Coordinates of C-alpha atoms in Angstrom, one line a residue:
Chain A
X21 CA -12.2 112.6 52.2
X22 CA -14.9 111.5 54.5
X23 CA -14.0 108.9 57.1
X24 CA -17.1 106.9 56.1
X25 CA -15.8 106.7 52.5
X26 CA -12.3 105.7 53.6
X27 CA -13.8 102.9 55.7
X28 CA -16.1 101.9 52.8
X29 CA -13.2 101.6 50.4
X30 CA -11.1 99.7 53.0
X31 CA -13.8 97.1 53.4
X32 CA -14.5 97.0 49.7
X33 CA -10.8 96.3 49.0
X34 CA -10.6 93.6 51.7
X35 CA -13.8 91.9 50.3
X36 CA -12.8 92.0 46.7
X37 CA -9.1 91.0 47.1
X38 CA -9.9 88.1 49.5
X39 CA -12.8 87.0 47.3
X40 CA -10.5 86.9 44.3
X41 CA -8.1 84.7 46.3
X42 CA -10.9 82.4 47.4
X43 CA -11.6 81.4 43.8
X44 CA -8.0 81.5 42.4
X45 CA -6.0 79.8 45.1
X46 CA -5.3 76.1 44.7
X47 CA -5.0 75.4 48.4
X48 CA -8.4 74.7 50.1
X49 CA -7.2 75.9 53.5
X50 CA -6.1 79.2 52.0
X51 CA -9.4 79.5 50.3
X52 CA -11.2 79.0 53.6
X53 CA -9.2 81.6 55.4
X54 CA -9.6 84.1 52.6
X55 CA -13.4 83.4 52.8
X56 CA -13.2 84.5 56.4
X57 CA -11.8 87.8 55.3
X58 CA -14.5 88.2 52.7
X59 CA -17.2 87.5 55.3
X60 CA -15.5 90.1 57.6
X61 CA -15.6 92.7 54.8
X62 CA -19.3 92.1 54.2
X63 CA -19.9 92.4 57.9
X64 CA -18.1 95.7 57.7
X65 CA -20.6 96.9 55.0
X66 CA -23.5 96.0 57.3
X67 CA -22.0 98.0 60.1
X68 CA -21.5 101.0 57.7
X69 CA -25.2 100.7 56.7
X70 CA -26.2 100.9 60.4
X71 CA -27.2 97.2 60.6
X72 CA -25.2 96.2 63.6
X73 CA -27.3 93.2 64.4
X74 CA -27.0 91.8 60.9
X75 CA -23.2 92.3 61.0
X76 CA -22.9 90.4 64.3
X77 CA -25.2 87.6 63.1
X78 CA -23.1 87.4 59.9
X79 CA -20.0 86.9 62.1
X80 CA -21.7 84.4 64.4
X81 CA -23.3 82.3 61.7
X82 CA -20.8 82.4 58.9
X83 CA -17.4 82.9 60.6
X84 CA -18.1 81.2 63.9
X85 CA -20.3 78.4 62.5
X86 CA -20.1 77.6 58.9
X87 CA -16.5 78.6 58.2
X88 CA -15.1 76.8 61.3
X89 CA -17.0 73.7 60.3
X90 CA -15.6 73.9 56.8
X91 CA -12.0 74.3 58.0
X92 CA -12.7 71.5 60.5
X93 CA -13.9 69.2 57.7
X94 CA -10.9 70.0 55.4
X95 CA -8.5 69.6 58.3
X96 CA -9.9 66.2 59.2
X97 CA -9.4 64.9 55.7
X98 CA -6.5 66.8 54.2
X99 CA -3.0 65.6 55.1
X100 CA -4.3 62.9 57.4
X101 CA -5.5 60.7 54.6
X102 CA -3.3 60.4 51.5
X103 CA -5.7 62.2 49.2
X104 CA -4.8 65.9 48.9
X105 CA -7.7 68.2 48.4
X106 CA -6.8 70.6 45.6
X107 CA -9.1 72.9 43.7
X108 CA -8.5 73.1 39.9
X109 CA -10.3 74.2 36.7
X110 CA -13.0 72.1 35.1
X111 CA -15.5 72.9 32.3
X112 CA -13.7 76.1 31.3
X113 CA -15.9 77.0 28.3
X114 CA -19.4 76.6 29.8
X115 CA -18.2 78.1 33.1
X116 CA -16.8 81.2 31.3
X117 CA -20.0 81.5 29.3
X118 CA -22.3 81.4 32.4
X119 CA -20.0 83.7 34.5
X120 CA -19.6 86.1 31.5
X121 CA -23.4 86.4 31.0
X122 CA -24.1 86.9 34.7
X123 CA -21.4 89.5 35.1
X124 CA -22.7 91.2 31.9
X125 CA -26.2 91.4 33.3
X126 CA -25.0 92.7 36.7
X127 CA -22.7 95.3 35.2
X128 CA -25.5 96.3 32.7
X129 CA -28.0 96.9 35.5
X130 CA -25.4 98.7 37.6
X131 CA -24.7 101.1 34.7
X132 CA -28.3 101.6 33.4
X133 CA -30.2 101.9 36.7
X134 CA -30.8 105.4 38.1
X135 CA -29.5 105.7 41.6
X136 CA -31.8 107.7 43.9
X137 CA -29.1 109.0 46.2
X138 CA -30.9 112.1 47.3
X139 CA -34.2 110.3 48.0
X140 CA -35.1 110.1 51.7
X141 CA -34.2 106.8 53.2
X142 CA -36.9 104.9 55.1
X143 CA -36.5 105.3 58.9
X144 CA -34.0 102.7 60.0
X145 CA -35.4 99.7 62.0
X146 CA -34.1 100.3 65.5
X147 CA -31.6 97.4 65.8
X148 CA -32.5 94.4 67.9
X149 CA -35.8 95.8 69.2
X150 CA -37.1 96.6 65.7
X151 CA -36.1 93.2 64.3
X152 CA -37.6 91.4 67.3
X153 CA -40.9 93.3 67.0
X154 CA -41.1 92.6 63.3
X155 CA -40.4 88.9 63.8
X156 CA -43.0 88.6 66.4
X157 CA -45.7 90.5 64.6
X158 CA -45.5 90.7 60.8
X159 CA -43.3 87.7 60.1
X160 CA -44.4 85.3 62.8
X161 CA -45.4 82.6 60.4
X162 CA -42.0 82.7 58.5
X163 CA -40.2 82.8 61.8
X164 CA -42.1 79.7 63.1
X165 CA -41.6 77.8 59.8
X166 CA -37.9 78.6 59.9
X167 CA -37.7 77.3 63.5
X168 CA -39.4 74.1 62.4
X169 CA -37.1 73.6 59.4
X170 CA -34.1 74.0 61.7
X171 CA -35.5 71.5 64.1
X172 CA -36.0 69.0 61.3
X173 CA -32.4 69.6 60.2
X174 CA -31.1 69.0 63.7
X175 CA -33.1 65.8 64.1
X176 CA -32.0 64.6 60.7
X177 CA -28.3 65.3 61.5
X178 CA -28.6 63.5 64.8
X179 CA -30.3 60.5 63.3
X180 CA -27.7 60.2 60.5
X181 CA -24.8 60.5 62.9
X182 CA -26.3 57.9 65.3
X183 CA -24.9 54.4 65.5
X184 CA -27.0 51.9 63.7
X185 CA -28.3 49.3 66.1
X186 CA -29.3 45.9 64.8
Chain B
X21 CA -17.0 109.6 77.7
X22 CA -13.3 109.8 77.0
X23 CA -13.9 109.8 73.2
X24 CA -15.9 113.1 73.4
X25 CA -13.2 114.7 75.6
X26 CA -10.6 113.6 73.1
X27 CA -12.6 115.3 70.3
X28 CA -12.8 118.4 72.4
X29 CA -9.1 118.3 73.1
X30 CA -8.3 117.9 69.3
X31 CA -10.6 120.8 68.5
X32 CA -8.6 122.9 71.0
X33 CA -5.5 121.9 69.1
X34 CA -7.4 123.0 65.9
X35 CA -7.8 119.5 64.5
X36 CA -11.3 118.9 63.3
X37 CA -13.3 116.8 60.8
X38 CA -12.5 113.2 59.8
X39 CA -8.8 113.5 60.9
X40 CA -9.9 114.4 64.4
X41 CA -12.4 111.5 64.7
X42 CA -9.8 109.1 63.3
X43 CA -7.1 110.2 65.8
X44 CA -9.6 110.2 68.7
X45 CA -10.9 106.7 67.8
X46 CA -7.3 105.5 67.5
X47 CA -6.3 106.9 70.9
X48 CA -9.6 105.6 72.4
X49 CA -8.8 102.1 71.1
X50 CA -5.3 102.1 72.6
X51 CA -6.4 102.2 76.2
X52 CA -7.2 98.6 76.8
X53 CA -3.7 97.6 75.6
X54 CA -2.2 99.9 78.2
X55 CA -4.3 97.9 80.7
X56 CA -3.8 94.4 79.3
X57 CA 0.0 94.2 79.1
X58 CA 0.7 95.1 82.7
X59 CA -2.2 92.9 83.7
X60 CA -0.7 89.9 81.7
X61 CA 2.7 90.4 83.3
X62 CA 1.2 90.5 86.7
X63 CA -1.1 87.5 86.0
X64 CA 1.7 85.3 84.8
X65 CA 3.5 86.1 88.1
X66 CA 0.3 85.5 90.1
X67 CA -0.3 82.2 88.3
X68 CA 3.2 81.0 89.3
X69 CA 2.8 82.2 92.8
X70 CA -0.7 80.8 93.3
X71 CA 0.3 77.4 91.8
X72 CA 3.4 77.3 94.0
X73 CA 1.6 78.1 97.2
X74 CA -1.1 75.6 96.4
X75 CA 1.5 72.9 96.0
X76 CA 3.4 74.1 99.1
X77 CA 6.3 75.5 97.1
X78 CA 7.6 79.1 97.0
X79 CA 7.6 79.7 93.3
X80 CA 9.8 82.3 91.7
X81 CA 11.9 83.9 94.4
X82 CA 15.2 85.1 92.8
X83 CA 14.4 88.1 90.6
X84 CA 13.5 91.0 92.9
X85 CA 11.6 90.8 96.2
X86 CA 9.7 87.5 96.2
X87 CA 10.5 87.3 92.5
X88 CA 8.2 90.1 91.5
X89 CA 10.4 91.0 88.5
X90 CA 10.2 87.4 87.1
X91 CA 7.7 88.3 84.3
X92 CA 10.0 91.1 83.1
X93 CA 12.9 88.7 83.0
X94 CA 10.8 86.2 81.1
X95 CA 9.8 88.8 78.5
X96 CA 13.5 89.7 78.1
X97 CA 14.3 86.1 77.6
X98 CA 11.5 85.6 75.1
X99 CA 12.6 88.6 73.0
X100 CA 16.1 87.1 72.7
X101 CA 14.8 83.7 71.6
X102 CA 15.4 82.5 68.0
X103 CA 12.3 82.7 65.9
X104 CA 12.0 79.1 64.6
X105 CA 9.6 78.3 61.8
X106 CA 9.4 74.5 61.1
X107 CA 10.7 73.6 57.6
X108 CA 7.4 71.8 56.6
X109 CA 5.2 74.4 58.2
X110 CA 3.0 76.8 56.1
X111 CA 4.9 80.0 56.6
X112 CA 2.1 82.5 55.9
X113 CA -0.5 81.0 58.1
X114 CA 2.1 80.1 60.8
X115 CA 3.0 83.8 61.1
X116 CA -0.5 85.2 60.9
X117 CA -2.0 82.9 63.5
X118 CA -0.5 84.5 66.7
X119 CA -1.5 88.0 65.5
X120 CA -5.0 86.8 64.7
X121 CA -5.3 85.2 68.2
X122 CA -4.5 88.5 69.9
X123 CA -6.7 90.5 67.5
X124 CA -9.6 88.3 68.4
X125 CA -9.1 88.6 72.1
X126 CA -8.4 92.3 71.9
X127 CA -11.5 93.1 69.9
X128 CA -13.6 91.8 72.7
X129 CA -12.4 94.6 74.9
X130 CA -14.1 97.1 72.6
X131 CA -17.5 96.3 74.2
X132 CA -16.3 96.0 77.8
X133 CA -16.9 99.1 79.9
X134 CA -13.9 99.9 82.2
X135 CA -15.5 102.8 84.0
X136 CA -18.6 104.9 83.5
X137 CA -16.5 107.2 81.4
X138 CA -14.7 104.7 79.2
X139 CA -16.0 102.0 76.9
X140 CA -14.3 101.3 73.6
X141 CA -17.5 101.3 71.5
X142 CA -21.0 102.4 72.4
X143 CA -22.5 99.5 70.5
X144 CA -25.9 98.4 71.8
X145 CA -25.2 94.7 71.3
X146 CA -22.0 94.6 73.3
X147 CA -22.2 91.1 74.7
X148 CA -23.4 89.5 71.5
X149 CA -20.5 91.3 69.7
X150 CA -18.1 89.7 72.1
X151 CA -19.6 86.2 71.4
X152 CA -19.3 86.9 67.7
X153 CA -15.8 88.2 67.7
X154 CA -14.5 85.3 69.8
X155 CA -15.0 83.1 66.7
X156 CA -11.8 84.8 65.4
X157 CA -9.9 83.1 68.2
X158 CA -11.2 79.8 67.1
X159 CA -10.1 80.5 63.5
X160 CA -6.7 81.5 64.7
X161 CA -6.3 78.3 66.8
X162 CA -7.3 76.2 63.8
X163 CA -4.8 78.2 61.7
X164 CA -2.0 77.7 64.2
X165 CA -2.7 74.0 64.5
X166 CA -2.9 73.4 60.8
X167 CA 0.0 75.6 59.8
X168 CA 2.4 74.0 62.3
X169 CA 2.1 70.7 60.4
X170 CA 2.4 68.7 63.6
X171 CA 0.0 66.1 64.8
X172 CA -0.1 67.4 68.4
X173 CA -0.8 70.9 67.2
X174 CA -3.5 69.7 64.8
X175 CA -5.2 67.5 67.5
X176 CA -5.0 70.4 70.0
X177 CA -6.6 72.8 67.5
X178 CA -9.4 70.4 66.6
X179 CA -10.2 69.8 70.3
X180 CA -10.2 73.4 71.1
X181 CA -12.5 74.3 68.2
X182 CA -15.0 71.6 69.1
X183 CA -14.9 72.7 72.7
X184 CA -15.3 76.4 72.1
X185 CA -18.2 76.0 69.6
X186 CA -20.0 73.6 72.0
X187 CA -19.6 75.9 75.0
X188 CA -20.8 78.9 73.1
X189 CA -24.4 77.6 73.3
X190 CA -24.8 77.6 77.2
X191 CA -23.1 81.0 77.2
X192 CA -25.6 82.5 74.7
X193 CA -28.5 80.9 76.6
X194 CA -27.4 82.5 79.8
X195 CA -27.0 85.8 78.0
X196 CA -30.6 85.4 76.7
X197 CA -31.8 84.8 80.2
X198 CA -30.3 88.1 81.3
X199 CA -31.7 89.8 78.3
X200 CA -35.1 88.6 79.4
X201 CA -34.6 90.3 82.8
X202 CA -32.8 93.5 81.8
X203 CA -33.9 94.2 78.3
X204 CA -30.5 95.3 77.2
X205 CA -27.4 93.7 75.7
X206 CA -25.1 96.6 76.2
X207 CA -22.6 95.9 78.9
X208 CA -22.3 99.6 79.5
X209 CA -26.0 100.0 80.0
X210 CA -26.1 96.9 82.2
X211 CA -23.3 98.1 84.4
X212 CA -24.8 101.6 84.7
X213 CA -28.1 100.1 85.8
X214 CA -26.5 98.0 88.6
X215 CA -25.5 101.1 90.5
X216 CA -26.5 102.0 94.1
X217 CA -25.6 99.2 96.3
X218 CA -24.6 95.6 96.2
X219 CA -28.3 94.4 96.1
X220 CA -28.8 96.0 92.8
X221 CA -26.4 93.6 91.2
X222 CA -27.9 91.0 88.9
X223 CA -26.7 88.1 91.1
X224 CA -29.2 89.5 93.7
X225 CA -32.0 89.7 91.2
X226 CA -31.2 93.0 89.5
X227 CA -32.4 96.5 89.9
X228 CA -36.0 96.2 88.8
X229 CA -37.5 95.9 92.2
X230 CA -40.8 94.1 92.9
X231 CA -41.3 90.6 94.1
X232 CA -39.6 89.1 91.0
X233 CA -36.3 90.4 92.3
X234 CA -36.4 87.9 95.2
X235 CA -37.7 85.1 93.1
X236 CA -35.0 85.5 90.5
X237 CA -32.0 85.1 93.0
X238 CA -31.7 81.3 92.8
X239 CA -32.0 81.3 89.0
X240 CA -29.4 84.1 88.6
X241 CA -27.1 82.0 90.7
X242 CA -27.5 79.0 88.4
X243 CA -27.0 81.3 85.4
X244 CA -23.8 82.7 86.9
X245 CA -22.4 79.3 87.6
X246 CA -23.2 78.1 84.1
X247 CA -21.7 81.2 82.5
X248 CA -18.6 80.9 84.6
X249 CA -18.1 77.2 83.7
X250 CA -18.7 77.7 80.0
X251 CA -16.5 80.8 79.7
X252 CA -13.8 78.9 81.5
X253 CA -14.1 76.2 78.8
X254 CA -14.0 78.9 76.1
X255 CA -10.6 80.2 77.3
X256 CA -9.2 76.6 77.4
X257 CA -8.3 76.7 81.1
X258 CA -8.1 73.7 83.3
X259 CA -10.3 71.6 84.0
X260 CA -11.1 72.2 80.3
X261 CA -7.6 72.5 78.9
X262 CA -7.6 69.4 76.7
X263 CA -6.6 71.5 73.7
X264 CA -3.2 72.1 75.3
X265 CA -3.0 69.2 77.7
X266 CA 0.7 69.1 78.6
X267 CA 0.8 65.4 79.4
X268 CA -0.9 64.3 76.1
X269 CA -0.3 66.9 73.5
X270 CA 3.0 68.7 74.5
X271 CA 1.4 72.1 74.3
X272 CA -1.4 71.7 71.8
X273 CA -1.8 74.3 69.1
X274 CA 1.3 76.3 70.1
X275 CA 3.7 73.4 70.3
X276 CA 5.8 74.7 67.4
X277 CA 5.9 78.4 68.4
X278 CA 8.9 80.0 70.0
X279 CA 9.9 83.5 71.2
X280 CA 7.6 86.4 70.6
X281 CA 5.0 84.4 68.7
X282 CA 4.6 82.1 71.6
X283 CA 4.4 85.2 73.8
X284 CA 1.6 86.5 71.6
X285 CA -0.4 83.4 72.2
X286 CA 0.3 83.7 75.9
X287 CA -0.8 87.4 75.9
X288 CA -3.9 86.5 74.1
X289 CA -4.7 83.7 76.6
X290 CA -4.3 86.1 79.5
X291 CA -6.2 88.9 77.8
X292 CA -9.0 86.3 77.2
X293 CA -9.0 85.3 80.9
X294 CA -9.4 88.9 81.9
X295 CA -12.1 89.6 79.3
X296 CA -14.1 86.6 80.4
X297 CA -13.8 87.6 84.1
X298 CA -14.9 91.1 83.2
X299 CA -17.9 89.8 81.3
X300 CA -19.0 87.6 84.3
X301 CA -18.5 90.6 86.6
X302 CA -20.4 93.0 84.2
X303 CA -23.3 90.6 83.8
X304 CA -23.8 89.5 87.3
X305 CA -21.6 91.5 89.7
X306 CA -22.2 95.1 88.8
X307 CA -19.3 95.6 86.4
X308 CA -17.4 98.6 87.4
X309 CA -19.9 99.6 90.1
X310 CA -18.7 99.8 93.7
X311 CA -20.6 97.4 96.1
X312 CA -21.3 100.4 98.3
X313 CA -21.2 104.1 97.7
X314 CA -18.4 106.1 96.2
X315 CA -15.9 108.2 98.2
X316 CA -15.8 110.7 95.4
X317 CA -19.6 111.3 95.6
X318 CA -19.4 111.5 99.3
X319 CA -16.7 114.2 99.3
X320 CA -18.2 115.9 96.2
X321 CA -15.1 115.2 94.1
X322 CA -16.6 114.0 90.8
X323 CA -13.3 113.2 89.0
X324 CA -12.5 110.6 91.7
X325 CA -15.5 108.4 90.8
X326 CA -14.1 107.0 87.5
X327 CA -10.9 106.0 89.2
X328 CA -12.8 104.2 92.0
X329 CA -14.8 102.5 89.3
X330 CA -11.6 101.4 87.5
X331 CA -10.4 100.1 90.9
X332 CA -13.5 98.0 91.4
X333 CA -13.5 96.8 87.8
X334 CA -9.9 95.6 88.2
X335 CA -10.5 94.1 91.6
X336 CA -13.6 92.1 90.4
X337 CA -11.7 91.0 87.2
X338 CA -8.7 89.9 89.3
X339 CA -10.9 88.0 91.7
X340 CA -12.4 85.9 88.9
X341 CA -8.9 85.5 87.4
X342 CA -7.8 84.2 90.7
X343 CA -10.7 81.8 90.9
X344 CA -9.7 80.5 87.4
X345 CA -6.2 79.9 88.7
X346 CA -7.5 78.3 91.9
X347 CA -9.6 75.9 89.8
X348 CA -6.6 75.2 87.5
X349 CA -4.4 74.0 90.3
X350 CA -7.1 72.1 92.2
X351 CA -9.1 70.1 89.6
X352 CA -7.9 67.4 87.3
X353 CA -8.5 67.7 83.5
X354 CA -11.7 66.4 82.0
X355 CA -11.6 63.7 79.3
X356 CA -12.9 64.6 75.8
X357 CA -16.1 62.6 76.2
X358 CA -16.7 64.0 79.7
X359 CA -16.2 67.5 78.4
X360 CA -18.8 67.0 75.7
X361 CA -21.2 65.3 78.1
X362 CA -20.8 68.1 80.6
X363 CA -21.8 70.6 77.9
X364 CA -24.5 68.9 76.0
X365 CA -26.1 66.7 78.7
X366 CA -25.9 69.1 81.7
X367 CA -25.1 72.7 80.9
X368 CA -27.3 73.2 77.9
X369 CA -30.5 71.5 79.3
X370 CA -30.0 73.2 82.7
X371 CA -29.5 76.6 81.1
X372 CA -32.5 76.3 78.8
X373 CA -34.7 75.2 81.8
X374 CA -33.3 78.2 83.7
X375 CA -34.1 80.5 80.8
X376 CA -37.7 79.2 80.6
X377 CA -38.3 79.6 84.3
X378 CA -36.9 83.2 84.3
X379 CA -38.9 84.1 81.2
X380 CA -42.0 82.7 82.9
X381 CA -41.3 84.7 86.1
X382 CA -40.7 87.9 84.1
X383 CA -44.0 87.4 82.2
X384 CA -46.0 87.1 85.3

């Protein structure tokens, strides 16, 4: 078997198994650490697709930022205060319905769509340089707007966290 | 590149295809561990000797000449220790955390070039990869702190996570500054370019030439100092060691660990110290390049050059490790609020200003 395929299945198994545990485990900390594995698996897929930069950004933003903050928040509240954070099951019937429909649609499209495996792939964007050029030429407006949104979020967070002065 | 020679060697042994690349990749990834373990043994000994001499003591003197076998004796002792898992601890996470800590610090070595013939992975984004993978270390510290079910461990883990995340920002800004000047994020490419002599190192304005080279020197110096301070904070060394402050938190996140699991954390810490030193030297001090020419090139013996490069790489790394020890035994520990002030009110604004000035200079 091809090394590429072996690696693909390795990452696929990691992603699927850990994602399964994220939703089924009752311990929030376990869910968070399993989510880390899931995000790692997805980063592995990006690497296999030749998108190194996206994989690294995935690690920095999701594992290094969001996930650490999440664990941080759970740790600050769980076990220190008396309330235990446990995840359980709620609204079984509507939940099952929605998930079932969505899964049906996804599996249906997967099976019905024709995969153009032999079709020539578009030339890959050359990593960092390509992304940088695109951001500064074609997508400048989006880039700027995103920057502004992030700035607003930062200022908002700072003003919420600030001590109220009378 | 060693990887290519390994493939050639395997082809000679009539192993080809995916098996060959798997075996070659595996052997290729083993090399840093062969380097790290002796380094860690030596660094532990050095740390004890440096601290002792700074405090007018002798340090370990009994095992071997001037105690040079002390680290081996320590390892033997650690192997024999009972493996204690606290009754109320979370067994799974408690056992995984030390492994994850070492995996995180070892993965960083994939992007560090040891010589011009050896770098673990030829990834273009080397330095950013190191920043990304170091988040694994944060996760492992949080895991260890939470799983120990001990308030000192938990407090240590929280402090360390807050510290590492904050100090990542000045690190990344300094890296951006360098990207502005060099146009590459690959540590290998960067080290290759700083060849020639000592004045081609980034600390002396880099290899580009022109008048910018001289104008850049003071800003490179500022960048180097900021990078050194913030990476020092990222490896939790004094004066930034509040996560494991002995006098307040016993030992922080590894309070509950004994025997080999404790040794894993220790190994990860020393591997991190060296990785950080190697990054500082690769970014600003030429990486594996010799400050003057190579004896191998002078005599026409080309196989000598990689060994010389390994020598210089180790020497530069050891020098910065020594500076870290020197600081540890000279400076008092920062308070939590001082630590955060230092990062958010001094390092980040200074590094951003530095970045803007360098960008302006390069655009001229």
